[in-house]
PDB file of C-alpha atoms in Angstrom:
ATOM      1  CA  UNK A   1       3.041   4.762 -13.239  1.00  0.00           C
ATOM      2  CA  UNK A   2       3.871   6.771 -10.159  1.00  0.00           C
ATOM      3  CA  UNK A   3       1.626   6.688  -7.139  1.00  0.00           C
ATOM      4  CA  UNK A   4       1.052   8.721  -4.061  1.00  0.00           C
ATOM      5  CA  UNK A   5       0.173   6.363  -1.218  1.00  0.00           C
ATOM      6  CA  UNK A   6      -1.660   7.387   1.945  1.00  0.00           C
ATOM      7  CA  UNK A   7      -1.641   4.806   4.734  1.00  0.00           C
ATOM      8  CA  UNK A   8      -3.902   5.560   7.672  1.00  0.00           C
ATOM      9  CA  UNK A   9      -3.586   4.079  11.134  1.00  0.00           C
ATOM     10  CA  UNK A  10      -6.731   3.101  13.041  1.00  0.00           C
ATOM     11  CA  UNK A  11      -8.691   6.297  13.768  1.00  0.00           C
ATOM     12  CA  UNK A  12     -10.153   6.837  17.215  1.00  0.00           C
ATOM     13  CA  UNK A  13     -13.618   7.382  15.767  1.00  0.00           C
ATOM     14  CA  UNK A  14     -14.026   5.116  12.732  1.00  0.00           C
ATOM     15  CA  UNK A  15     -17.511   6.354  11.900  1.00  0.00           C
ATOM     16  CA  UNK A  16     -16.430  10.007  11.859  1.00  0.00           C
ATOM     17  CA  UNK A  17     -13.331   9.082   9.830  1.00  0.00           C
ATOM     18  CA  UNK A  18     -15.338   7.195   7.217  1.00  0.00           C
ATOM     19  CA  UNK A  19     -17.884   9.974   6.923  1.00  0.00           C
ATOM     20  CA  UNK A  20     -15.245  12.632   6.346  1.00  0.00           C
ATOM     21  CA  UNK A  21     -13.069  10.395   4.183  1.00  0.00           C
ATOM     22  CA  UNK A  22     -15.730   9.245   1.754  1.00  0.00           C
ATOM     23  CA  UNK A  23     -18.038  12.287   1.787  1.00  0.00           C
ATOM     24  CA  UNK A  24     -15.489  15.115   1.883  1.00  0.00           C
ATOM     25  CA  UNK A  25     -11.892  14.018   1.323  1.00  0.00           C
ATOM     26  CA  UNK A  26     -12.377  11.629  -1.588  1.00  0.00           C
ATOM     27  CA  UNK A  27     -14.460  14.069  -3.670  1.00  0.00           C
ATOM     28  CA  UNK A  28     -11.835  16.824  -3.171  1.00  0.00           C
ATOM     29  CA  UNK A  29      -9.012  14.456  -4.112  1.00  0.00           C
ATOM     30  CA  UNK A  30     -10.746  13.153  -7.225  1.00  0.00           C
ATOM     31  CA  UNK A  31     -10.751  16.697  -8.648  1.00  0.00           C
ATOM     32  CA  UNK A  32      -6.933  16.903  -8.689  1.00  0.00           C
ATOM     33  CA  UNK A  33      -5.728  17.504 -12.266  1.00  0.00           C
ATOM     34  CA  UNK A  34      -3.588  14.677 -13.621  1.00  0.00           C
ATOM     35  CA  UNK A  35      -4.953  12.034 -11.254  1.00  0.00           C
ATOM     36  CA  UNK A  36      -5.387   8.917 -13.411  1.00  0.00           C
ATOM     37  CA  UNK A  37      -6.895   6.532 -10.891  1.00  0.00           C
ATOM     38  CA  UNK A  38      -7.539   6.193  -7.177  1.00  0.00           C
ATOM     39  CA  UNK A  39      -7.798   2.899  -5.318  1.00  0.00           C
ATOM     40  CA  UNK A  40      -8.941   2.630  -1.742  1.00  0.00           C
ATOM     41  CA  UNK A  41      -8.277  -0.499   0.304  1.00  0.00           C
ATOM     42  CA  UNK A  42      -9.818  -1.134   3.687  1.00  0.00           C
ATOM     43  CA  UNK A  43      -7.371  -2.953   5.982  1.00  0.00           C
ATOM     44  CA  UNK A  44      -9.319  -5.662   7.764  1.00  0.00           C
ATOM     45  CA  UNK A  45      -6.638  -7.680   9.508  1.00  0.00           C
ATOM     46  CA  UNK A  46      -3.239  -9.252   9.165  1.00  0.00           C
ATOM     47  CA  UNK A  47      -1.830 -12.780   9.061  1.00  0.00           C
ATOM     48  CA  UNK A  48      -0.146 -12.143  12.412  1.00  0.00           C
ATOM     49  CA  UNK A  49      -3.272 -10.815  14.096  1.00  0.00           C
ATOM     50  CA  UNK A  50      -1.897  -7.303  14.623  1.00  0.00           C
ATOM     51  CA  UNK A  51      -3.852  -4.558  12.936  1.00  0.00           C
ATOM     52  CA  UNK A  52      -2.327  -1.125  13.335  1.00  0.00           C
ATOM     53  CA  UNK A  53      -3.642   0.211  10.020  1.00  0.00           C
ATOM     54  CA  UNK A  54      -7.111   1.110   8.815  1.00  0.00           C
ATOM     55  CA  UNK A  55      -7.040   2.289   5.212  1.00  0.00           C
ATOM     56  CA  UNK A  56      -4.686   2.484   2.252  1.00  0.00           C
ATOM     57  CA  UNK A  57      -5.259   4.867  -0.631  1.00  0.00           C
ATOM     58  CA  UNK A  58      -3.295   4.770  -3.893  1.00  0.00           C
ATOM     59  CA  UNK A  59      -3.433   7.754  -6.239  1.00  0.00           C
ATOM     60  CA  UNK A  60      -1.988   7.146  -9.689  1.00  0.00           C
ATOM     61  CA  UNK A  61      -0.193   9.660 -11.891  1.00  0.00           C
ATOM     62  CA  UNK A  62       1.643   9.331 -15.219  1.00  0.00           C
ATOM     63  CA  UNK A  63       5.038  10.264 -13.803  1.00  0.00           C
ATOM     64  CA  UNK A  64       6.820  12.210 -11.050  1.00  0.00           C
ATOM     65  CA  UNK A  65       6.427  15.491 -12.886  1.00  0.00           C
ATOM     66  CA  UNK A  66       2.643  15.051 -13.114  1.00  0.00           C
ATOM     67  CA  UNK A  67       2.478  14.248  -9.404  1.00  0.00           C
ATOM     68  CA  UNK A  68       4.587  17.260  -8.433  1.00  0.00           C
ATOM     69  CA  UNK A  69       2.509  19.517 -10.678  1.00  0.00           C
ATOM     70  CA  UNK A  70      -0.713  18.050  -9.272  1.00  0.00           C
ATOM     71  CA  UNK A  71       0.312  18.720  -5.684  1.00  0.00           C
ATOM     72  CA  UNK A  72       0.836  22.394  -6.496  1.00  0.00           C
ATOM     73  CA  UNK A  73      -2.623  22.939  -8.000  1.00  0.00           C
ATOM     74  CA  UNK A  74      -5.440  24.444  -5.916  1.00  0.00           C
ATOM     75  CA  UNK A  75      -7.141  21.045  -5.812  1.00  0.00           C
ATOM     76  CA  UNK A  76      -3.931  19.297  -4.767  1.00  0.00           C
ATOM     77  CA  UNK A  77      -3.300  21.816  -2.013  1.00  0.00           C
ATOM     78  CA  UNK A  78      -6.918  21.552  -0.834  1.00  0.00           C
ATOM     79  CA  UNK A  79      -6.653  17.771  -0.612  1.00  0.00           C
ATOM     80  CA  UNK A  80      -3.332  17.950   1.231  1.00  0.00           C
ATOM     81  CA  UNK A  81      -4.662  20.551   3.636  1.00  0.00           C
ATOM     82  CA  UNK A  82      -7.783  18.480   4.274  1.00  0.00           C
ATOM     83  CA  UNK A  83      -5.893  15.260   5.008  1.00  0.00           C
ATOM     84  CA  UNK A  84      -3.618  17.029   7.461  1.00  0.00           C
ATOM     85  CA  UNK A  85      -6.660  18.526   9.204  1.00  0.00           C
ATOM     86  CA  UNK A  86      -8.653  15.333   9.708  1.00  0.00           C
ATOM     87  CA  UNK A  87      -5.875  12.730   9.834  1.00  0.00           C
ATOM     88  CA  UNK A  88      -2.503  14.466  10.162  1.00  0.00           C
ATOM     89  CA  UNK A  89      -1.635  12.404  13.237  1.00  0.00           C
ATOM     90  CA  UNK A  90      -2.443   9.019  11.701  1.00  0.00           C
ATOM     91  CA  UNK A  91      -1.439   9.269   8.045  1.00  0.00           C
ATOM     92  CA  UNK A  92       1.822   8.256   6.381  1.00  0.00           C
ATOM     93  CA  UNK A  93       2.370   9.553   2.847  1.00  0.00           C
ATOM     94  CA  UNK A  94       4.672   7.810   0.399  1.00  0.00           C
ATOM     95  CA  UNK A  95       5.607   8.270  -3.240  1.00  0.00           C
ATOM     96  CA  UNK A  96       6.068   5.020  -5.130  1.00  0.00           C
ATOM     97  CA  UNK A  97       7.096   3.719  -8.529  1.00  0.00           C
ATOM     98  CA  UNK A  98       5.546   0.543  -9.860  1.00  0.00           C
ATOM     99  CA  UNK A  99       8.139  -2.120 -10.562  1.00  0.00           C
ATOM    100  CA  UNK A 100       7.662  -4.073 -13.765  1.00  0.00           C
ATOM    101  CA  UNK A 101       9.372  -7.406 -13.625  1.00  0.00           C
TER     102      UNK A 101
ATOM    103  CA  UNK B   1     -10.650  -8.535  -4.635  1.00  0.00           C
ATOM    104  CA  UNK B   2      -8.784  -9.206  -1.405  1.00  0.00           C
ATOM    105  CA  UNK B   3      -5.126  -8.414  -1.079  1.00  0.00           C
ATOM    106  CA  UNK B   4      -2.273  -9.319   1.174  1.00  0.00           C
ATOM    107  CA  UNK B   5      -0.021  -6.277   1.556  1.00  0.00           C
ATOM    108  CA  UNK B   6       3.605  -6.405   2.630  1.00  0.00           C
ATOM    109  CA  UNK B   7       5.153  -3.046   3.512  1.00  0.00           C
ATOM    110  CA  UNK B   8       8.901  -3.076   4.067  1.00  0.00           C
ATOM    111  CA  UNK B   9      10.866  -0.445   5.959  1.00  0.00           C
ATOM    112  CA  UNK B  10      14.260   0.645   4.637  1.00  0.00           C
ATOM    113  CA  UNK B  11      16.608  -2.363   4.842  1.00  0.00           C
ATOM    114  CA  UNK B  12      20.120  -1.903   6.215  1.00  0.00           C
ATOM    115  CA  UNK B  13      21.624  -3.421   3.080  1.00  0.00           C
ATOM    116  CA  UNK B  14      19.492  -2.421   0.101  1.00  0.00           C
ATOM    117  CA  UNK B  15      21.541  -4.367  -2.416  1.00  0.00           C
ATOM    118  CA  UNK B  16      21.280  -7.611  -0.438  1.00  0.00           C
ATOM    119  CA  UNK B  17      17.562  -6.989   0.113  1.00  0.00           C
ATOM    120  CA  UNK B  18      16.895  -6.431  -3.596  1.00  0.00           C
ATOM    121  CA  UNK B  19      18.873  -9.488  -4.580  1.00  0.00           C
ATOM    122  CA  UNK B  20      16.996 -11.751  -2.189  1.00  0.00           C
ATOM    123  CA  UNK B  21      13.649 -10.120  -2.829  1.00  0.00           C
ATOM    124  CA  UNK B  22      13.666 -10.279  -6.616  1.00  0.00           C
ATOM    125  CA  UNK B  23      15.743 -13.424  -7.146  1.00  0.00           C
ATOM    126  CA  UNK B  24      14.440 -15.643  -4.342  1.00  0.00           C
ATOM    127  CA  UNK B  25      11.370 -14.283  -2.571  1.00  0.00           C
ATOM    128  CA  UNK B  26       9.330 -13.141  -5.574  1.00  0.00           C
ATOM    129  CA  UNK B  27       9.712 -16.435  -7.503  1.00  0.00           C
ATOM    130  CA  UNK B  28       8.608 -18.429  -4.411  1.00  0.00           C
ATOM    131  CA  UNK B  29       5.622 -16.147  -3.872  1.00  0.00           C
ATOM    132  CA  UNK B  30       4.485 -16.261  -7.488  1.00  0.00           C
ATOM    133  CA  UNK B  31       4.026 -20.032  -7.157  1.00  0.00           C
ATOM    134  CA  UNK B  32       1.348 -19.676  -4.479  1.00  0.00           C
ATOM    135  CA  UNK B  33      -1.886 -21.292  -5.701  1.00  0.00           C
ATOM    136  CA  UNK B  34      -4.755 -18.829  -6.030  1.00  0.00           C
ATOM    137  CA  UNK B  35      -2.545 -15.756  -6.397  1.00  0.00           C
ATOM    138  CA  UNK B  36      -4.191 -13.669  -9.137  1.00  0.00           C
ATOM    139  CA  UNK B  37      -1.734 -10.826  -9.413  1.00  0.00           C
ATOM    140  CA  UNK B  38       1.246  -9.310  -7.625  1.00  0.00           C
ATOM    141  CA  UNK B  39       2.233  -5.651  -7.766  1.00  0.00           C
ATOM    142  CA  UNK B  40       5.491  -4.334  -6.405  1.00  0.00           C
ATOM    143  CA  UNK B  41       5.988  -0.632  -5.721  1.00  0.00           C
ATOM    144  CA  UNK B  42       9.323   0.890  -4.869  1.00  0.00           C
ATOM    145  CA  UNK B  43       8.930   3.728  -2.357  1.00  0.00           C
ATOM    146  CA  UNK B  44      11.126   6.580  -3.519  1.00  0.00           C
ATOM    147  CA  UNK B  45      10.145   9.439  -1.263  1.00  0.00           C
ATOM    148  CA  UNK B  46       7.292  11.269   0.370  1.00  0.00           C
ATOM    149  CA  UNK B  47       5.706  14.712   0.070  1.00  0.00           C
ATOM    150  CA  UNK B  48       6.932  15.520   3.591  1.00  0.00           C
ATOM    151  CA  UNK B  49      10.507  14.401   2.922  1.00  0.00           C
ATOM    152  CA  UNK B  50      10.410  11.532   5.422  1.00  0.00           C
ATOM    153  CA  UNK B  51      11.014   8.129   3.929  1.00  0.00           C
ATOM    154  CA  UNK B  52      10.713   5.297   6.424  1.00  0.00           C
ATOM    155  CA  UNK B  53       9.556   2.740   3.882  1.00  0.00           C
ATOM    156  CA  UNK B  54      11.301   0.980   1.020  1.00  0.00           C
ATOM    157  CA  UNK B  55       8.923  -1.353  -0.803  1.00  0.00           C
ATOM    158  CA  UNK B  56       5.239  -2.210  -0.970  1.00  0.00           C
ATOM    159  CA  UNK B  57       3.981  -5.490  -2.369  1.00  0.00           C
ATOM    160  CA  UNK B  58       0.332  -6.229  -3.101  1.00  0.00           C
ATOM    161  CA  UNK B  59      -0.768  -9.828  -3.655  1.00  0.00           C
ATOM    162  CA  UNK B  60      -4.275 -10.245  -5.038  1.00  0.00           C
ATOM    163  CA  UNK B  61      -6.699 -13.092  -4.321  1.00  0.00           C
ATOM    164  CA  UNK B  62     -10.334 -13.653  -5.262  1.00  0.00           C
ATOM    165  CA  UNK B  63     -11.608 -13.540  -1.689  1.00  0.00           C
ATOM    166  CA  UNK B  64     -10.672 -14.123   1.950  1.00  0.00           C
ATOM    167  CA  UNK B  65     -11.203 -17.877   1.666  1.00  0.00           C
ATOM    168  CA  UNK B  66      -8.760 -18.083  -1.263  1.00  0.00           C
ATOM    169  CA  UNK B  67      -6.184 -16.089   0.679  1.00  0.00           C
ATOM    170  CA  UNK B  68      -6.565 -18.232   3.805  1.00  0.00           C
ATOM    171  CA  UNK B  69      -6.324 -21.411   1.722  1.00  0.00           C
ATOM    172  CA  UNK B  70      -3.274 -20.032  -0.130  1.00  0.00           C
ATOM    173  CA  UNK B  71      -1.414 -19.264   3.076  1.00  0.00           C
ATOM    174  CA  UNK B  72      -1.823 -22.890   4.194  1.00  0.00           C
ATOM    175  CA  UNK B  73      -0.354 -24.415   1.036  1.00  0.00           C
ATOM    176  CA  UNK B  74       3.301 -25.515   0.919  1.00  0.00           C
ATOM    177  CA  UNK B  75       4.087 -22.572  -1.370  1.00  0.00           C
ATOM    178  CA  UNK B  76       2.285 -20.114   0.909  1.00  0.00           C
ATOM    179  CA  UNK B  77       4.119 -21.421   3.961  1.00  0.00           C
ATOM    180  CA  UNK B  78       7.462 -21.298   2.107  1.00  0.00           C
ATOM    181  CA  UNK B  79       6.864 -17.662   1.127  1.00  0.00           C
ATOM    182  CA  UNK B  80       5.820 -16.722   4.667  1.00  0.00           C
ATOM    183  CA  UNK B  81       8.822 -18.496   6.180  1.00  0.00           C
ATOM    184  CA  UNK B  82      11.151 -16.814   3.695  1.00  0.00           C
ATOM    185  CA  UNK B  83       9.858 -13.294   4.355  1.00  0.00           C
ATOM    186  CA  UNK B  84      10.211 -13.758   8.093  1.00  0.00           C
ATOM    187  CA  UNK B  85      13.774 -14.974   7.603  1.00  0.00           C
ATOM    188  CA  UNK B  86      15.068 -12.145   5.433  1.00  0.00           C
ATOM    189  CA  UNK B  87      12.825  -9.265   6.533  1.00  0.00           C
ATOM    190  CA  UNK B  88      10.949 -10.286   9.679  1.00  0.00           C
ATOM    191  CA  UNK B  89      12.136  -7.180  11.520  1.00  0.00           C
ATOM    192  CA  UNK B  90      11.167  -4.666   8.817  1.00  0.00           C
ATOM    193  CA  UNK B  91       7.960  -6.020   7.281  1.00  0.00           C
ATOM    194  CA  UNK B  92       4.358  -5.172   8.138  1.00  0.00           C
ATOM    195  CA  UNK B  93       1.720  -7.518   6.734  1.00  0.00           C
ATOM    196  CA  UNK B  94      -1.862  -6.412   6.181  1.00  0.00           C
ATOM    197  CA  UNK B  95      -4.980  -7.949   4.696  1.00  0.00           C
ATOM    198  CA  UNK B  96      -7.102  -5.525   2.692  1.00  0.00           C
ATOM    199  CA  UNK B  97     -10.377  -5.348   0.823  1.00  0.00           C
ATOM    200  CA  UNK B  98     -10.679  -3.093  -2.202  1.00  0.00           C
ATOM    201  CA  UNK B  99     -13.382  -0.476  -1.759  1.00  0.00           C
ATOM    202  CA  UNK B 100     -15.583   0.151  -4.775  1.00  0.00           C
ATOM    203  CA  UNK B 101     -17.192   3.529  -4.626  1.00  0.00           C
TER     204      UNK B 101
END
């Protein structure tokens, strides 16, 4: 599987972030054609005590082609536009391939 | 589930990193008592073209207590010591809780 990963740093207003993330952004994202699964992880700490990050979201697709196609759909563009609007300054986006050992 | 996440930035020597990571670090880590699953994702790009990161590893535990206990075992300490030795300057460790919507 291929996944699009969104890693969010701590937002200034956590309550406003959560409200927008779970009530607006997640529903938009879930409509993206080709999305197989979506896993959200709340970052709650670290072994070293530092805690720069707030949330990690993994969005699973069959392969790179499906992901590229998905990002060009209306739903994909809407999700991308939304994330840049509410979290453009705190989000890092990555494309990953699962390693099977 | 609770997970320990290790996010690695691009190493200077990718070949040396891969060799140590898959031949030494992963086998040590897999021995940690209480570890339920381990998923490795190779970061291959990003939608914006930037690519600061190289690898993401997710290590799954039943709960926070299991993770804390695991990190105090000989195997947990050996894995932690090893990661700091070969990638201390490029790794970010996070503790996360999966969100069920």
